Amino acid sequence: MPPVCRQYEFVYLFLPVQVNLLLGVPVDTHNSTCTAGAGSLLVEMGMLSHLLGDPVYEGAARRAIKALWSYRDASTGLLGNVIDITTGQWTNKLSGVGAGLDSFYEYLLKSYILFGDDGDLKMFNAAYRKIKRFMRKGRSHCNMGVGDHPLYVNVNMHSGRPATTWIDSLSAAFAGTMVLHGDIEEAICAHALYYSIWKRYGVLPERYNWRLKAPDLRFYPLRPELVETTYLLYQATKNPFYLHVGRDILLNLNKYAKTTCGYATVHDVSDKTLEDRMESFFLSETCKYLYLLFDRDNHLNTHSHKFIFTTEGHVFPVQRRFRSKRWSQQWGSKRPRVDSVVQTPTVLNHSDSSCYQVLTKRRYFLPMESRYFEQVISTVGL
C-alpha cells in the first residue's frame, strides 16, 4: 500500500475513488469524492500507524483532512459535499450533517478521543458551532421555550441559506455524535424526529421532505443510523424509552424486511415491497447495535469508556498508549504527551444548547416533555 500512496501523493489532493493496485488510477475514473469519503480515514489509518509504529498512514489521513479543512468557505466556514480531487473545487456545494459529510464530523471528535491531538478537537468545535449557526432551525432548546421542533437542514456552503427541503436517513447518525460530544438534550430532540418518521412509515425512508411531510426517496436499505443513536442515547441516559424504541425497530425489521434467506432492502416504505439486496452494514452495524442495546451486561456496555466504535461499527480500544506517538519519541520530538484519556478542555461543550442537564425525574419517563413529543409527531403527519 505505501508505494501506491506515494506514487499519487503529489498528483491528487485526496485518495482517488478507484485505484488499480497494479496499473494505478483508471483513465476514465471520476475525479471527485465526497467529504466524508476523503475525510473519514483517520481513525483506522491512525490506529494502523500506532500499531505498526509507522507514521505514513496517519500522516496521509491527516493531510486529507487538513486539505479539506483549507477549502471550507471563507465567510461561512462550511464545507461542501463533493470535491474534485485534482483541482480542489467543490462540485457539490450542499452542506449538511447527512450523506457525504456525516462521518467527517464524527471522525474529528473520535480521532481526538483516541489520539489526543488538540487540532482535531479544535476543528470539531469550530465545525459544530457553524452547524448550529447555519443548519439548525427551530426553537433554541429541546425541552424549553416555544417554536418549531429543532431540525438540521441542508444549506448552501457559501451563503448558509437552506438549499433543500429534505433530510436523509444518514442524518440520524449526527445525534450519536452529539451524545459523544455531551450535547445530550440536543441529541434527544434530533433522535425524536427520526423516530417519529420511522413510526409513521414503519421503517425510515432514505429522504424525507419536511415541508411536504412525505418521502422524497422511498427505499430503506436497512441502515443502522437510527439504531446506533438509539443505543448511544440509552447508554447515556439509561432511559427505558430507548429500549422501547429498539423493540419497535426490531419488530418492524422482522415484520417488513425478513425473508427466507435474510433481510431485504425495503424498496418502497409505502407498500413495503422488497428488493433482492441486503447491505453488509445490516449485519455489521444494524444488528450489532440492536444486540448491544438489549445486552445490558455486555462488556462493551459495562466498560463503555474503554471503547469507541468506528463509523462502520468496528470496536477500537481507547488506551493511553495511542495518545502518544512512538515515532515521535524515536525521532526526538518535543511534542508533550497527553496523559489522560478522560480530561478534555473546557471548551469541548461550548455551543448554544450543550450542557443542559437531563433532569432526574425524566430518566424513567419520556426523554422530552409530552407537549414537545406531540409537536414532533404532528410535524411528520402522524
mmCIF file of N, CA and C in Angstrom, residues 115-187:
data_model
loop_
_atom_site.group_PDB
_atom_site.id
_atom_site.type_symbol
_atom_site.label_atom_id
_atom_site.label_comp_id
_atom_site.label_asym_id
_atom_site.label_seq_id
_atom_site.Cartn_x
_atom_site.Cartn_y
_atom_site.Cartn_z
ATOM 1 N N PHE A 115 -6.574 9.688 19.924
ATOM 2 C CA PHE A 115 -5.171 10.057 19.747
ATOM 3 C C PHE A 115 -4.756 11.332 20.483
ATOM 4 N N GLY A 116 -5.725 12.100 20.978
ATOM 5 C CA GLY A 116 -5.410 13.237 21.808
ATOM 6 C C GLY A 116 -4.805 14.427 21.099
ATOM 7 N N ASP A 117 -5.016 14.542 19.790
ATOM 8 C CA ASP A 117 -4.479 15.678 19.053
ATOM 9 C C ASP A 117 -5.440 16.858 19.191
ATOM 10 N N ASP A 118 -4.965 17.950 19.816
ATOM 11 C CA ASP A 118 -5.841 19.100 20.063
ATOM 12 C C ASP A 118 -6.383 19.709 18.774
ATOM 13 N N GLY A 119 -5.643 19.566 17.677
ATOM 14 C CA GLY A 119 -6.103 20.119 16.411
ATOM 15 C C GLY A 119 -7.396 19.494 15.942
ATOM 16 N N ASP A 120 -7.574 18.199 16.205
ATOM 17 C CA ASP A 120 -8.817 17.522 15.827
ATOM 18 C C ASP A 120 -9.994 18.096 16.600
ATOM 19 N N LEU A 121 -9.798 18.333 17.889
ATOM 20 C CA LEU A 121 -10.867 18.888 18.716
ATOM 21 C C LEU A 121 -11.199 20.318 18.301
ATOM 22 N N LYS A 122 -10.190 21.100 17.989
ATOM 23 C CA LYS A 122 -10.445 22.478 17.565
ATOM 24 C C LYS A 122 -11.245 22.516 16.268
ATOM 25 N N MET A 123 -10.901 21.630 15.322
ATOM 26 C CA MET A 123 -11.668 21.588 14.081
ATOM 27 C C MET A 123 -13.103 21.150 14.349
ATOM 28 N N PHE A 124 -13.275 20.147 15.216
ATOM 29 C CA PHE A 124 -14.636 19.689 15.506
ATOM 30 C C PHE A 124 -15.453 20.791 16.148
ATOM 31 N N ASN A 125 -14.904 21.452 17.152
ATOM 32 C CA ASN A 125 -15.647 22.513 17.831
ATOM 33 C C ASN A 125 -16.012 23.640 16.874
ATOM 34 N N ALA A 126 -15.080 23.990 15.991
ATOM 35 C CA ALA A 126 -15.366 25.043 15.012
ATOM 36 C C ALA A 126 -16.480 24.609 14.067
ATOM 37 N N ALA A 127 -16.413 23.374 13.582
ATOM 38 C CA ALA A 127 -17.451 22.857 12.682
ATOM 39 C C ALA A 127 -18.798 22.771 13.392
ATOM 40 N N TYR A 128 -18.786 22.349 14.653
ATOM 41 C CA TYR A 128 -20.025 22.195 15.416
ATOM 42 C C TYR A 128 -20.716 23.542 15.602
ATOM 43 N N ARG A 129 -19.938 24.565 15.869
ATOM 44 C CA ARG A 129 -20.520 25.905 16.018
ATOM 45 C C ARG A 129 -21.151 26.384 14.720
ATOM 46 N N LYS A 130 -20.495 26.102 13.597
ATOM 47 C CA LYS A 130 -21.039 26.520 12.298
ATOM 48 C C LYS A 130 -22.311 25.739 11.975
ATOM 49 N N ILE A 131 -22.343 24.472 12.311
ATOM 50 C CA ILE A 131 -23.543 23.660 12.096
ATOM 51 C C ILE A 131 -24.708 24.236 12.887
ATOM 52 N N LYS A 132 -24.457 24.564 14.155
ATOM 53 C CA LYS A 132 -25.515 25.125 14.994
ATOM 54 C C LYS A 132 -25.980 26.481 14.433
ATOM 55 N N ARG A 133 -25.040 27.263 13.928
ATOM 56 C CA ARG A 133 -25.378 28.605 13.462
ATOM 57 C C ARG A 133 -26.185 28.590 12.168
ATOM 58 N N PHE A 134 -25.766 27.769 11.203
ATOM 59 C CA PHE A 134 -26.365 27.850 9.872
ATOM 60 C C PHE A 134 -27.413 26.765 9.590
ATOM 61 N N MET A 135 -27.258 25.579 10.149
ATOM 62 C CA MET A 135 -28.127 24.466 9.773
ATOM 63 C C MET A 135 -29.278 24.238 10.733
ATOM 64 N N ARG A 136 -29.124 24.647 11.977
ATOM 65 C CA ARG A 136 -30.145 24.356 12.974
ATOM 66 C C ARG A 136 -31.300 25.344 12.878
ATOM 67 N N LYS A 137 -32.510 24.827 12.754
ATOM 68 C CA LYS A 137 -33.728 25.629 12.723
ATOM 69 C C LYS A 137 -34.623 25.186 13.879
ATOM 70 N N GLY A 138 -35.549 26.042 14.263
ATOM 71 C CA GLY A 138 -36.471 25.688 15.337
ATOM 72 C C GLY A 138 -36.137 26.401 16.637
ATOM 73 N N ARG A 139 -36.836 26.015 17.707
ATOM 74 C CA ARG A 139 -36.649 26.688 18.989
ATOM 75 C C ARG A 139 -35.228 26.457 19.523
ATOM 76 N N SER A 140 -34.825 27.303 20.447
ATOM 77 C CA SER A 140 -33.434 27.311 20.906
ATOM 78 C C SER A 140 -33.063 26.071 21.688
ATOM 79 N N HIS A 141 -34.009 25.531 22.492
ATOM 80 C CA HIS A 141 -33.699 24.404 23.360
ATOM 81 C C HIS A 141 -34.719 23.286 23.170
ATOM 82 N N CYS A 142 -34.250 22.078 23.375
ATOM 83 C CA CYS A 142 -35.088 20.909 23.115
ATOM 84 C C CYS A 142 -36.310 20.882 24.018
ATOM 85 N N ASN A 143 -36.115 21.079 25.311
ATOM 86 C CA ASN A 143 -37.184 20.908 26.291
ATOM 87 C C ASN A 143 -37.578 22.200 26.990
ATOM 88 N N MET A 144 -37.305 23.323 26.320
ATOM 89 C CA MET A 144 -37.690 24.618 26.875
ATOM 90 C C MET A 144 -38.133 25.539 25.753
ATOM 91 N N GLY A 145 -39.035 26.458 26.096
ATOM 92 C CA GLY A 145 -39.398 27.514 25.163
ATOM 93 C C GLY A 145 -40.469 27.118 24.164
ATOM 94 N N VAL A 146 -40.658 28.013 23.195
ATOM 95 C CA VAL A 146 -41.674 27.805 22.171
ATOM 96 C C VAL A 146 -41.014 27.858 20.798
ATOM 97 N N GLY A 147 -41.739 27.369 19.812
ATOM 98 C CA GLY A 147 -41.228 27.371 18.452
ATOM 99 C C GLY A 147 -41.274 25.986 17.849
ATOM 100 N N ASP A 148 -40.871 25.888 16.585
ATOM 101 C CA ASP A 148 -40.882 24.611 15.880
ATOM 102 C C ASP A 148 -39.870 23.646 16.485
ATOM 103 N N HIS A 149 -40.108 22.361 16.242
ATOM 104 C CA HIS A 149 -39.172 21.338 16.693
ATOM 105 C C HIS A 149 -37.819 21.545 16.014
ATOM 106 N N PRO A 150 -36.709 21.444 16.747
ATOM 107 C CA PRO A 150 -35.390 21.632 16.138
ATOM 108 C C PRO A 150 -35.148 20.687 14.970
ATOM 109 N N LEU A 151 -34.507 21.221 13.936
ATOM 110 C CA LEU A 151 -34.264 20.487 12.701
ATOM 111 C C LEU A 151 -32.960 20.981 12.094
ATOM 112 N N TYR A 152 -32.137 20.046 11.621
ATOM 113 C CA TYR A 152 -30.892 20.397 10.941
ATOM 114 C C TYR A 152 -31.108 20.229 9.435
ATOM 115 N N VAL A 153 -31.040 21.337 8.708
ATOM 116 C CA VAL A 153 -31.366 21.339 7.284
ATOM 117 C C VAL A 153 -30.091 21.429 6.458
ATOM 118 N N ASN A 154 -30.211 21.082 5.181
ATOM 119 C CA ASN A 154 -29.103 21.239 4.241
ATOM 120 C C ASN A 154 -29.050 22.685 3.760
ATOM 121 N N VAL A 155 -27.833 23.236 3.715
ATOM 122 C CA VAL A 155 -27.670 24.637 3.319
ATOM 123 C C VAL A 155 -26.617 24.749 2.222
ATOM 124 N N ASN A 156 -26.587 25.910 1.585
ATOM 125 C CA ASN A 156 -25.518 26.224 0.637
ATOM 126 C C ASN A 156 -24.264 26.605 1.414
ATOM 127 N N MET A 157 -23.136 25.999 1.076
ATOM 128 C CA MET A 157 -21.916 26.213 1.851
ATOM 129 C C MET A 157 -21.432 27.660 1.802
ATOM 130 N N HIS A 158 -21.791 28.412 0.769
ATOM 131 C CA HIS A 158 -21.307 29.783 0.624
ATOM 132 C C HIS A 158 -22.212 30.804 1.310
ATOM 133 N N SER A 159 -23.516 30.571 1.250
ATOM 134 C CA SER A 159 -24.456 31.540 1.823
ATOM 135 C C SER A 159 -24.994 31.122 3.181
ATOM 136 N N GLY A 160 -24.994 29.808 3.468
ATOM 137 C CA GLY A 160 -25.581 29.321 4.705
ATOM 138 C C GLY A 160 -27.091 29.262 4.674
ATOM 139 N N ARG A 161 -27.697 29.541 3.525
ATOM 140 C CA ARG A 161 -29.154 29.513 3.407
ATOM 141 C C ARG A 161 -29.634 28.102 3.062
ATOM 142 N N PRO A 162 -30.842 27.743 3.482
ATOM 143 C CA PRO A 162 -31.373 26.411 3.166
ATOM 144 C C PRO A 162 -31.328 26.120 1.670
ATOM 145 N N ALA A 163 -30.863 24.923 1.325
ATOM 146 C CA ALA A 163 -30.698 24.557 -0.080
ATOM 147 C C ALA A 163 -31.667 23.472 -0.518
ATOM 148 N N THR A 164 -32.214 22.717 0.419
ATOM 149 C CA THR A 164 -33.194 21.676 0.099
ATOM 150 C C THR A 164 -34.278 21.689 1.160
ATOM 151 N N THR A 165 -35.335 20.966 0.893
ATOM 152 C CA THR A 165 -36.392 20.788 1.895
ATOM 153 C C THR A 165 -36.454 19.337 2.358
ATOM 154 N N TRP A 166 -35.381 18.595 2.144
ATOM 155 C CA TRP A 166 -35.353 17.205 2.586
ATOM 156 C C TRP A 166 -34.185 16.961 3.542
ATOM 157 N N ILE A 167 -34.335 15.954 4.365
ATOM 158 C CA ILE A 167 -33.262 15.421 5.186
ATOM 159 C C ILE A 167 -33.120 13.947 4.826
ATOM 160 N N ASP A 168 -31.935 13.392 4.983
ATOM 161 C CA ASP A 168 -31.757 11.977 4.633
ATOM 162 C C ASP A 168 -31.557 11.133 5.881
ATOM 163 N N SER A 169 -31.690 9.829 5.704
ATOM 164 C CA SER A 169 -31.658 8.922 6.848
ATOM 165 C C SER A 169 -30.289 8.885 7.513
ATOM 166 N N LEU A 170 -29.218 9.190 6.768
ATOM 167 C CA LEU A 170 -27.895 9.197 7.372
ATOM 168 C C LEU A 170 -27.728 10.334 8.369
ATOM 169 N N SER A 171 -28.577 11.375 8.253
ATOM 170 C CA SER A 171 -28.518 12.478 9.214
ATOM 171 C C SER A 171 -28.846 12.022 10.631
ATOM 172 N N ALA A 172 -29.534 10.899 10.751
ATOM 173 C CA ALA A 172 -29.879 10.391 12.076
ATOM 174 C C ALA A 172 -28.639 10.078 12.899
ATOM 175 N N ALA A 173 -27.519 9.825 12.235
ATOM 176 C CA ALA A 173 -26.291 9.487 12.956
ATOM 177 C C ALA A 173 -25.703 10.680 13.698
ATOM 178 N N PHE A 174 -26.062 11.895 13.295
ATOM 179 C CA PHE A 174 -25.463 13.061 13.925
ATOM 180 C C PHE A 174 -25.851 13.159 15.403
ATOM 181 N N ALA A 175 -27.015 12.641 15.751
ATOM 182 C CA ALA A 175 -27.401 12.616 17.163
ATOM 183 C C ALA A 175 -26.418 11.776 17.972
ATOM 184 N N GLY A 176 -25.850 10.731 17.378
ATOM 185 C CA GLY A 176 -24.841 9.933 18.060
ATOM 186 C C GLY A 176 -23.569 10.724 18.317
ATOM 187 N N THR A 177 -23.183 11.559 17.350
ATOM 188 C CA THR A 177 -22.031 12.430 17.556
ATOM 189 C C THR A 177 -22.320 13.440 18.659
ATOM 190 N N MET A 178 -23.562 13.924 18.722
ATOM 191 C CA MET A 178 -23.949 14.835 19.801
ATOM 192 C C MET A 178 -23.806 14.162 21.167
ATOM 193 N N VAL A 179 -24.195 12.901 21.253
ATOM 194 C CA VAL A 179 -24.056 12.167 22.513
ATOM 195 C C VAL A 179 -22.595 12.118 22.923
ATOM 196 N N LEU A 180 -21.730 11.778 21.988
ATOM 197 C CA LEU A 180 -20.301 11.689 22.274
ATOM 198 C C LEU A 180 -19.742 13.047 22.683
ATOM 199 N N HIS A 181 -20.322 14.104 22.161
ATOM 200 C CA HIS A 181 -19.904 15.467 22.468
ATOM 201 C C HIS A 181 -20.464 15.960 23.797
ATOM 202 N N GLY A 182 -21.426 15.235 24.347
ATOM 203 C CA GLY A 182 -22.041 15.638 25.602
ATOM 204 C C GLY A 182 -23.253 16.518 25.441
ATOM 205 N N ASP A 183 -23.735 16.681 24.226
ATOM 206 C CA ASP A 183 -24.894 17.530 23.955
ATOM 207 C C ASP A 183 -26.153 16.659 23.991
ATOM 208 N N ILE A 184 -26.478 16.134 25.165
ATOM 209 C CA ILE A 184 -27.487 15.089 25.292
ATOM 210 C C ILE A 184 -28.882 15.594 24.950
ATOM 211 N N GLU A 185 -29.250 16.747 25.474
ATOM 212 C CA GLU A 185 -30.590 17.268 25.194
ATOM 213 C C GLU A 185 -30.809 17.460 23.693
ATOM 214 N N GLU A 186 -29.807 17.980 23.015
ATOM 215 C CA GLU A 186 -29.930 18.192 21.578
ATOM 216 C C GLU A 186 -30.044 16.862 20.845
ATOM 217 N N ALA A 187 -29.303 15.862 21.312
ATOM 218 C CA ALA A 187 -29.379 14.532 20.711
ATOM 219 C C ALA A 187 -30.765 13.927 20.890
#
